């Protein structure tokens, strides 16, 4: 399977570096580049890639707004956006996850970049690294849970809430299955049902919502 990638970054040297790295593979192909958010959205609509590597800070509209526009377009629903940032703890990253990003990568992660793109293209979120959990926790810590948290989660069964809480703590489907004595497939089904009921795009948004509603609190394990 060939994974089609759009590179969106206002620094041409960064785009060139990523392109050179991806050109070394047979299964990852750069189909377009963009130097700002508007062009990034246009490139995505034109080329319909599998994955977008999106810089957060760009001229015109930034990466967060570009991600929001992509996530809001039902015709682009299958496209996965990964945010690129220079800083490990960044408020913009949290907002990007809220608006539909599948995860984020530090710009100096070149050796793992190819594996990360393949992971996202396969439908998974980049939530395993502790640094990602750190971002979510840091900004959940600064923001009080929504007053309507219980109402927001009302559609979920007790089991789906349990599973959602474990997703928010960074557990995989296999680990959730082990913790709750169920198969990984059953855990995956509960995750999918929770996302459907809550109207979220992927596991990344499920994690953010778990913190925002108070289902999970910063520092809990």
PDB file of C-alpha atoms in Angstrom:
ATOM      1  CA  UNK A   1       0.000   0.000   0.000  1.00  0.00           C
ATOM      2  CA  UNK A   2       1.334   3.436  -0.963  1.00  0.00           C
ATOM      3  CA  UNK A   3       0.711   6.216   1.559  1.00  0.00           C
ATOM      4  CA  UNK A   4       0.207   9.621  -0.052  1.00  0.00           C
ATOM      5  CA  UNK A   5       1.511  12.569   1.990  1.00  0.00           C
ATOM      6  CA  UNK A   6       1.088  16.350   1.866  1.00  0.00           C
ATOM      7  CA  UNK A   7       3.813  18.448   3.534  1.00  0.00           C
ATOM      8  CA  UNK A   8       2.632  21.789   4.971  1.00  0.00           C
ATOM      9  CA  UNK A   9       5.338  23.983   6.510  1.00  0.00           C
ATOM     10  CA  UNK A  10       6.330  27.583   5.852  1.00  0.00           C
ATOM     11  CA  UNK A  11      10.031  26.698   5.917  1.00  0.00           C
ATOM     12  CA  UNK A  12      11.189  25.283   2.604  1.00  0.00           C
ATOM     13  CA  UNK A  13      14.240  23.676   4.231  1.00  0.00           C
ATOM     14  CA  UNK A  14      11.973  21.694   6.566  1.00  0.00           C
ATOM     15  CA  UNK A  15       9.811  20.496   3.698  1.00  0.00           C
ATOM     16  CA  UNK A  16      12.912  19.546   1.710  1.00  0.00           C
ATOM     17  CA  UNK A  17      14.272  17.552   4.633  1.00  0.00           C
ATOM     18  CA  UNK A  18      11.052  15.617   5.112  1.00  0.00           C
ATOM     19  CA  UNK A  19      10.689  15.011   1.381  1.00  0.00           C
ATOM     20  CA  UNK A  20      14.256  13.669   1.165  1.00  0.00           C
ATOM     21  CA  UNK A  21      13.556  11.306   4.047  1.00  0.00           C
ATOM     22  CA  UNK A  22      10.289  10.033   2.567  1.00  0.00           C
ATOM     23  CA  UNK A  23      11.828   9.661  -0.900  1.00  0.00           C
ATOM     24  CA  UNK A  24      14.031   6.924   0.564  1.00  0.00           C
ATOM     25  CA  UNK A  25      10.989   4.658   0.919  1.00  0.00           C
ATOM     26  CA  UNK A  26       8.872   2.832  -1.642  1.00  0.00           C
ATOM     27  CA  UNK A  27       5.561   3.125   0.226  1.00  0.00           C
ATOM     28  CA  UNK A  28       5.527   6.820   1.214  1.00  0.00           C
ATOM     29  CA  UNK A  29       5.019   9.397  -1.536  1.00  0.00           C
ATOM     30  CA  UNK A  30       4.855  13.193  -1.220  1.00  0.00           C
ATOM     31  CA  UNK A  31       2.046  14.359  -3.510  1.00  0.00           C
ATOM     32  CA  UNK A  32       2.085  18.084  -2.649  1.00  0.00           C
ATOM     33  CA  UNK A  33       3.732  20.778  -0.542  1.00  0.00           C
ATOM     34  CA  UNK A  34       2.288  23.962   0.948  1.00  0.00           C
ATOM     35  CA  UNK A  35       3.857  26.965   2.650  1.00  0.00           C
ATOM     36  CA  UNK A  36       0.740  28.249   4.433  1.00  0.00           C
ATOM     37  CA  UNK A  37      -2.578  27.047   5.796  1.00  0.00           C
ATOM     38  CA  UNK A  38      -4.765  28.128   2.890  1.00  0.00           C
ATOM     39  CA  UNK A  39      -2.578  26.346   0.360  1.00  0.00           C
ATOM     40  CA  UNK A  40      -2.442  23.305   2.634  1.00  0.00           C
ATOM     41  CA  UNK A  41      -6.228  22.980   2.590  1.00  0.00           C
ATOM     42  CA  UNK A  42      -6.284  23.513  -1.183  1.00  0.00           C
ATOM     43  CA  UNK A  43      -3.583  20.861  -1.670  1.00  0.00           C
ATOM     44  CA  UNK A  44      -5.522  18.389   0.468  1.00  0.00           C
ATOM     45  CA  UNK A  45      -8.734  18.967  -1.455  1.00  0.00           C
ATOM     46  CA  UNK A  46      -6.914  18.610  -4.775  1.00  0.00           C
ATOM     47  CA  UNK A  47      -4.716  15.584  -4.087  1.00  0.00           C
ATOM     48  CA  UNK A  48      -6.743  13.701  -1.420  1.00  0.00           C
ATOM     49  CA  UNK A  49      -3.691  12.352   0.460  1.00  0.00           C
ATOM     50  CA  UNK A  50      -3.760   9.760   3.226  1.00  0.00           C
ATOM     51  CA  UNK A  51      -1.732  11.840   5.687  1.00  0.00           C
ATOM     52  CA  UNK A  52      -0.937  15.545   6.098  1.00  0.00           C
ATOM     53  CA  UNK A  53       2.130  16.696   8.031  1.00  0.00           C
ATOM     54  CA  UNK A  54       0.953  20.120   9.220  1.00  0.00           C
ATOM     55  CA  UNK A  55       3.108  22.790  10.837  1.00  0.00           C
ATOM     56  CA  UNK A  56       1.258  24.629  13.601  1.00  0.00           C
ATOM     57  CA  UNK A  57       2.580  28.124  12.976  1.00  0.00           C
ATOM     58  CA  UNK A  58       2.178  29.279   9.384  1.00  0.00           C
ATOM     59  CA  UNK A  59       1.232  32.582   7.718  1.00  0.00           C
ATOM     60  CA  UNK A  60      -2.310  33.280   6.570  1.00  0.00           C
ATOM     61  CA  UNK A  61      -4.341  30.734   8.479  1.00  0.00           C
ATOM     62  CA  UNK A  62      -2.315  28.611  10.880  1.00  0.00           C
ATOM     63  CA  UNK A  63      -2.132  24.837  11.039  1.00  0.00           C
ATOM     64  CA  UNK A  64      -4.900  24.599  13.622  1.00  0.00           C
ATOM     65  CA  UNK A  65      -7.435  26.418  11.456  1.00  0.00           C
ATOM     66  CA  UNK A  66      -6.312  24.439   8.411  1.00  0.00           C
ATOM     67  CA  UNK A  67      -6.806  21.226  10.378  1.00  0.00           C
ATOM     68  CA  UNK A  68     -10.243  22.358  11.540  1.00  0.00           C
ATOM     69  CA  UNK A  69     -11.299  23.028   7.940  1.00  0.00           C
ATOM     70  CA  UNK A  70     -10.053  19.628   6.793  1.00  0.00           C
ATOM     71  CA  UNK A  71     -11.739  17.799   9.687  1.00  0.00           C
ATOM     72  CA  UNK A  72     -15.013  19.665   9.096  1.00  0.00           C
ATOM     73  CA  UNK A  73     -15.182  18.638   5.429  1.00  0.00           C
ATOM     74  CA  UNK A  74     -16.965  15.298   5.181  1.00  0.00           C
ATOM     75  CA  UNK A  75     -15.400  14.686   1.778  1.00  0.00           C
ATOM     76  CA  UNK A  76     -11.999  14.677   3.511  1.00  0.00           C
ATOM     77  CA  UNK A  77     -13.046  12.501   6.439  1.00  0.00           C
ATOM     78  CA  UNK A  78     -10.503   9.750   5.759  1.00  0.00           C
ATOM     79  CA  UNK A  79      -7.526  12.128   5.693  1.00  0.00           C
ATOM     80  CA  UNK A  80      -5.349  12.108   8.798  1.00  0.00           C
ATOM     81  CA  UNK A  81      -3.569  15.240   9.977  1.00  0.00           C
ATOM     82  CA  UNK A  82      -0.410  15.089  12.086  1.00  0.00           C
ATOM     83  CA  UNK A  83       0.759  18.336  13.641  1.00  0.00           C
ATOM     84  CA  UNK A  84       4.423  19.315  13.557  1.00  0.00           C
ATOM     85  CA  UNK A  85       5.823  21.351  16.436  1.00  0.00           C
ATOM     86  CA  UNK A  86       9.164  22.429  17.837  1.00  0.00           C
ATOM     87  CA  UNK A  87       8.088  22.372  21.469  1.00  0.00           C
ATOM     88  CA  UNK A  88       7.076  19.404  23.593  1.00  0.00           C
ATOM     89  CA  UNK A  89       4.490  21.302  25.644  1.00  0.00           C
ATOM     90  CA  UNK A  90       2.527  23.608  23.404  1.00  0.00           C
ATOM     91  CA  UNK A  91      -0.986  24.975  23.908  1.00  0.00           C
ATOM     92  CA  UNK A  92      -1.480  24.964  20.153  1.00  0.00           C
ATOM     93  CA  UNK A  93      -1.035  21.192  20.095  1.00  0.00           C
ATOM     94  CA  UNK A  94      -3.906  20.729  22.522  1.00  0.00           C
ATOM     95  CA  UNK A  95      -6.153  22.911  20.360  1.00  0.00           C
ATOM     96  CA  UNK A  96      -5.091  20.952  17.275  1.00  0.00           C
ATOM     97  CA  UNK A  97      -6.138  17.675  18.912  1.00  0.00           C
ATOM     98  CA  UNK A  98      -9.483  19.221  19.807  1.00  0.00           C
ATOM     99  CA  UNK A  99     -10.013  20.256  16.196  1.00  0.00           C
ATOM    100  CA  UNK A 100      -9.332  16.868  14.637  1.00  0.00           C
ATOM    101  CA  UNK A 101      -5.588  16.202  14.474  1.00  0.00           C
ATOM    102  CA  UNK A 102      -4.654  12.539  14.821  1.00  0.00           C
ATOM    103  CA  UNK A 103      -1.620  13.406  16.942  1.00  0.00           C
ATOM    104  CA  UNK A 104       1.594  15.341  16.747  1.00  0.00           C
ATOM    105  CA  UNK A 105       5.297  14.946  16.148  1.00  0.00           C
ATOM    106  CA  UNK A 106       8.300  16.978  17.129  1.00  0.00           C
ATOM    107  CA  UNK A 107      10.168  18.299  14.110  1.00  0.00           C
ATOM    108  CA  UNK A 108      13.376  16.568  15.197  1.00  0.00           C
ATOM    109  CA  UNK A 109      11.810  13.105  15.137  1.00  0.00           C
ATOM    110  CA  UNK A 110      13.105  12.271  11.668  1.00  0.00           C
ATOM    111  CA  UNK A 111      14.238   8.682  12.392  1.00  0.00           C
ATOM    112  CA  UNK A 112      10.697   7.744  13.536  1.00  0.00           C
ATOM    113  CA  UNK A 113       8.814   9.893  11.033  1.00  0.00           C
ATOM    114  CA  UNK A 114       8.192   7.136   8.507  1.00  0.00           C
ATOM    115  CA  UNK A 115       6.848   4.711  11.096  1.00  0.00           C
ATOM    116  CA  UNK A 116       4.623   7.451  12.518  1.00  0.00           C
ATOM    117  CA  UNK A 117       3.120   8.200   9.104  1.00  0.00           C
ATOM    118  CA  UNK A 118       2.386   4.515   8.550  1.00  0.00           C
ATOM    119  CA  UNK A 119       0.759   4.291  11.992  1.00  0.00           C
ATOM    120  CA  UNK A 120      -1.554   7.220  11.286  1.00  0.00           C
ATOM    121  CA  UNK A 121      -2.359   6.007   7.772  1.00  0.00           C
ATOM    122  CA  UNK A 122      -3.462   2.697   9.304  1.00  0.00           C
ATOM    123  CA  UNK A 123      -6.083   4.564  11.320  1.00  0.00           C
ATOM    124  CA  UNK A 124      -4.306   4.813  14.650  1.00  0.00           C
ATOM    125  CA  UNK A 125      -3.577   7.958  16.652  1.00  0.00           C
ATOM    126  CA  UNK A 126      -0.154   9.068  17.799  1.00  0.00           C
ATOM    127  CA  UNK A 127      -1.045   9.010  21.479  1.00  0.00           C
ATOM    128  CA  UNK A 128       1.354   6.471  22.897  1.00  0.00           C
ATOM    129  CA  UNK A 129       4.392   8.727  23.502  1.00  0.00           C
ATOM    130  CA  UNK A 130       4.469  10.154  27.018  1.00  0.00           C
ATOM    131  CA  UNK A 131       5.074  13.591  25.551  1.00  0.00           C
ATOM    132  CA  UNK A 132       1.640  13.558  23.905  1.00  0.00           C
ATOM    133  CA  UNK A 133      -0.036  12.617  27.171  1.00  0.00           C
ATOM    134  CA  UNK A 134       1.999  15.361  28.785  1.00  0.00           C
ATOM    135  CA  UNK A 135       0.552  17.957  26.438  1.00  0.00           C
ATOM    136  CA  UNK A 136      -3.013  16.832  27.077  1.00  0.00           C
ATOM    137  CA  UNK A 137      -2.507  16.693  30.835  1.00  0.00           C
ATOM    138  CA  UNK A 138      -0.737  20.045  31.015  1.00  0.00           C
ATOM    139  CA  UNK A 139      -3.571  21.919  29.377  1.00  0.00           C
ATOM    140  CA  UNK A 140      -6.285  19.875  31.023  1.00  0.00           C
ATOM    141  CA  UNK A 141      -4.648  20.948  34.294  1.00  0.00           C
ATOM    142  CA  UNK A 142      -5.048  24.609  33.305  1.00  0.00           C
ATOM    143  CA  UNK A 143      -8.663  24.244  32.307  1.00  0.00           C
ATOM    144  CA  UNK A 144     -11.483  23.231  34.633  1.00  0.00           C
ATOM    145  CA  UNK A 145     -13.628  20.304  33.446  1.00  0.00           C
ATOM    146  CA  UNK A 146     -16.816  21.250  31.626  1.00  0.00           C
ATOM    147  CA  UNK A 147     -19.789  21.733  33.944  1.00  0.00           C
ATOM    148  CA  UNK A 148     -21.885  19.635  31.568  1.00  0.00           C
ATOM    149  CA  UNK A 149     -19.424  16.741  31.634  1.00  0.00           C
ATOM    150  CA  UNK A 150     -21.943  14.195  32.946  1.00  0.00           C
ATOM    151  CA  UNK A 151     -24.519  15.273  30.379  1.00  0.00           C
ATOM    152  CA  UNK A 152     -21.956  15.182  27.566  1.00  0.00           C
ATOM    153  CA  UNK A 153     -21.072  11.579  28.426  1.00  0.00           C
ATOM    154  CA  UNK A 154     -24.663  10.485  29.066  1.00  0.00           C
ATOM    155  CA  UNK A 155     -24.934   8.438  25.839  1.00  0.00           C
ATOM    156  CA  UNK A 156     -22.173   6.083  27.006  1.00  0.00           C
ATOM    157  CA  UNK A 157     -22.675   2.855  28.915  1.00  0.00           C
ATOM    158  CA  UNK A 158     -20.670   2.310  32.108  1.00  0.00           C
ATOM    159  CA  UNK A 159     -18.364  -0.037  30.215  1.00  0.00           C
ATOM    160  CA  UNK A 160     -17.782   2.489  27.451  1.00  0.00           C
ATOM    161  CA  UNK A 161     -16.845   5.080  30.074  1.00  0.00           C
ATOM    162  CA  UNK A 162     -14.365   2.662  31.599  1.00  0.00           C
ATOM    163  CA  UNK A 163     -12.817   2.010  28.209  1.00  0.00           C
ATOM    164  CA  UNK A 164     -12.725   5.726  27.360  1.00  0.00           C
ATOM    165  CA  UNK A 165     -10.895   6.466  30.620  1.00  0.00           C
ATOM    166  CA  UNK A 166      -8.275   3.840  29.810  1.00  0.00           C
ATOM    167  CA  UNK A 167      -7.848   5.224  26.294  1.00  0.00           C
ATOM    168  CA  UNK A 168      -7.226   8.627  27.880  1.00  0.00           C
ATOM    169  CA  UNK A 169      -4.488   7.113  30.030  1.00  0.00           C
ATOM    170  CA  UNK A 170      -2.700   5.896  26.909  1.00  0.00           C
ATOM    171  CA  UNK A 171      -3.611   2.189  26.921  1.00  0.00           C
ATOM    172  CA  UNK A 172      -3.805   0.220  23.691  1.00  0.00           C
ATOM    173  CA  UNK A 173      -6.773  -2.002  22.859  1.00  0.00           C
ATOM    174  CA  UNK A 174      -4.778  -5.035  23.983  1.00  0.00           C
ATOM    175  CA  UNK A 175      -3.922  -3.373  27.300  1.00  0.00           C
ATOM    176  CA  UNK A 176      -7.529  -2.289  27.817  1.00  0.00           C
ATOM    177  CA  UNK A 177      -8.620  -5.871  27.156  1.00  0.00           C
ATOM    178  CA  UNK A 178      -6.169  -7.144  29.757  1.00  0.00           C
ATOM    179  CA  UNK A 179      -7.315  -4.605  32.346  1.00  0.00           C
ATOM    180  CA  UNK A 180     -11.030  -5.239  31.837  1.00  0.00           C
ATOM    181  CA  UNK A 181     -10.878  -8.976  31.034  1.00  0.00           C
ATOM    182  CA  UNK A 182     -12.038  -8.751  27.436  1.00  0.00           C
ATOM    183  CA  UNK A 183     -10.542  -9.379  24.017  1.00  0.00           C
ATOM    184  CA  UNK A 184      -8.697  -6.587  22.188  1.00  0.00           C
ATOM    185  CA  UNK A 185     -11.419  -6.772  19.504  1.00  0.00           C
ATOM    186  CA  UNK A 186     -14.130  -6.184  22.120  1.00  0.00           C
ATOM    187  CA  UNK A 187     -12.125  -3.265  23.511  1.00  0.00           C
ATOM    188  CA  UNK A 188     -11.831  -1.835  20.000  1.00  0.00           C
ATOM    189  CA  UNK A 189     -15.606  -2.173  19.544  1.00  0.00           C
ATOM    190  CA  UNK A 190     -16.260  -0.239  22.772  1.00  0.00           C
ATOM    191  CA  UNK A 191     -13.844   2.490  21.650  1.00  0.00           C
ATOM    192  CA  UNK A 192     -15.564   2.762  18.258  1.00  0.00           C
ATOM    193  CA  UNK A 193     -19.015   2.941  19.839  1.00  0.00           C
ATOM    194  CA  UNK A 194     -17.883   5.643  22.265  1.00  0.00           C
ATOM    195  CA  UNK A 195     -16.464   7.713  19.401  1.00  0.00           C
ATOM    196  CA  UNK A 196     -19.667   7.330  17.380  1.00  0.00           C
ATOM    197  CA  UNK A 197     -21.937   8.269  20.283  1.00  0.00           C
ATOM    198  CA  UNK A 198     -19.844  11.305  21.205  1.00  0.00           C
ATOM    199  CA  UNK A 199     -19.351  12.429  17.615  1.00  0.00           C
ATOM    200  CA  UNK A 200     -15.559  12.507  17.777  1.00  0.00           C
ATOM    201  CA  UNK A 201     -13.214  11.834  14.882  1.00  0.00           C
ATOM    202  CA  UNK A 202     -10.672   9.522  16.491  1.00  0.00           C
ATOM    203  CA  UNK A 203      -8.936   8.392  19.688  1.00  0.00           C
ATOM    204  CA  UNK A 204      -7.086  11.686  19.993  1.00  0.00           C
ATOM    205  CA  UNK A 205     -10.329  13.633  20.336  1.00  0.00           C
ATOM    206  CA  UNK A 206     -11.672  10.958  22.679  1.00  0.00           C
ATOM    207  CA  UNK A 207      -8.695  11.573  24.982  1.00  0.00           C
ATOM    208  CA  UNK A 208      -9.181  15.337  24.948  1.00  0.00           C
ATOM    209  CA  UNK A 209     -12.890  14.945  25.722  1.00  0.00           C
ATOM    210  CA  UNK A 210     -12.140  12.587  28.618  1.00  0.00           C
ATOM    211  CA  UNK A 211     -10.056  15.308  30.268  1.00  0.00           C
ATOM    212  CA  UNK A 212     -12.375  18.173  29.373  1.00  0.00           C
ATOM    213  CA  UNK A 213     -15.424  16.469  30.901  1.00  0.00           C
ATOM    214  CA  UNK A 214     -13.573  15.384  34.033  1.00  0.00           C
ATOM    215  CA  UNK A 215     -13.871  11.661  33.298  1.00  0.00           C
ATOM    216  CA  UNK A 216     -10.108  11.579  33.758  1.00  0.00           C
ATOM    217  CA  UNK A 217      -8.170  14.202  35.680  1.00  0.00           C
ATOM    218  CA  UNK A 218      -4.609  15.327  35.204  1.00  0.00           C
ATOM    219  CA  UNK A 219      -2.167  13.296  37.248  1.00  0.00           C
ATOM    220  CA  UNK A 220      -4.478  10.286  37.673  1.00  0.00           C
ATOM    221  CA  UNK A 221      -3.223   6.854  36.691  1.00  0.00           C
TER     222      UNK A 221
END
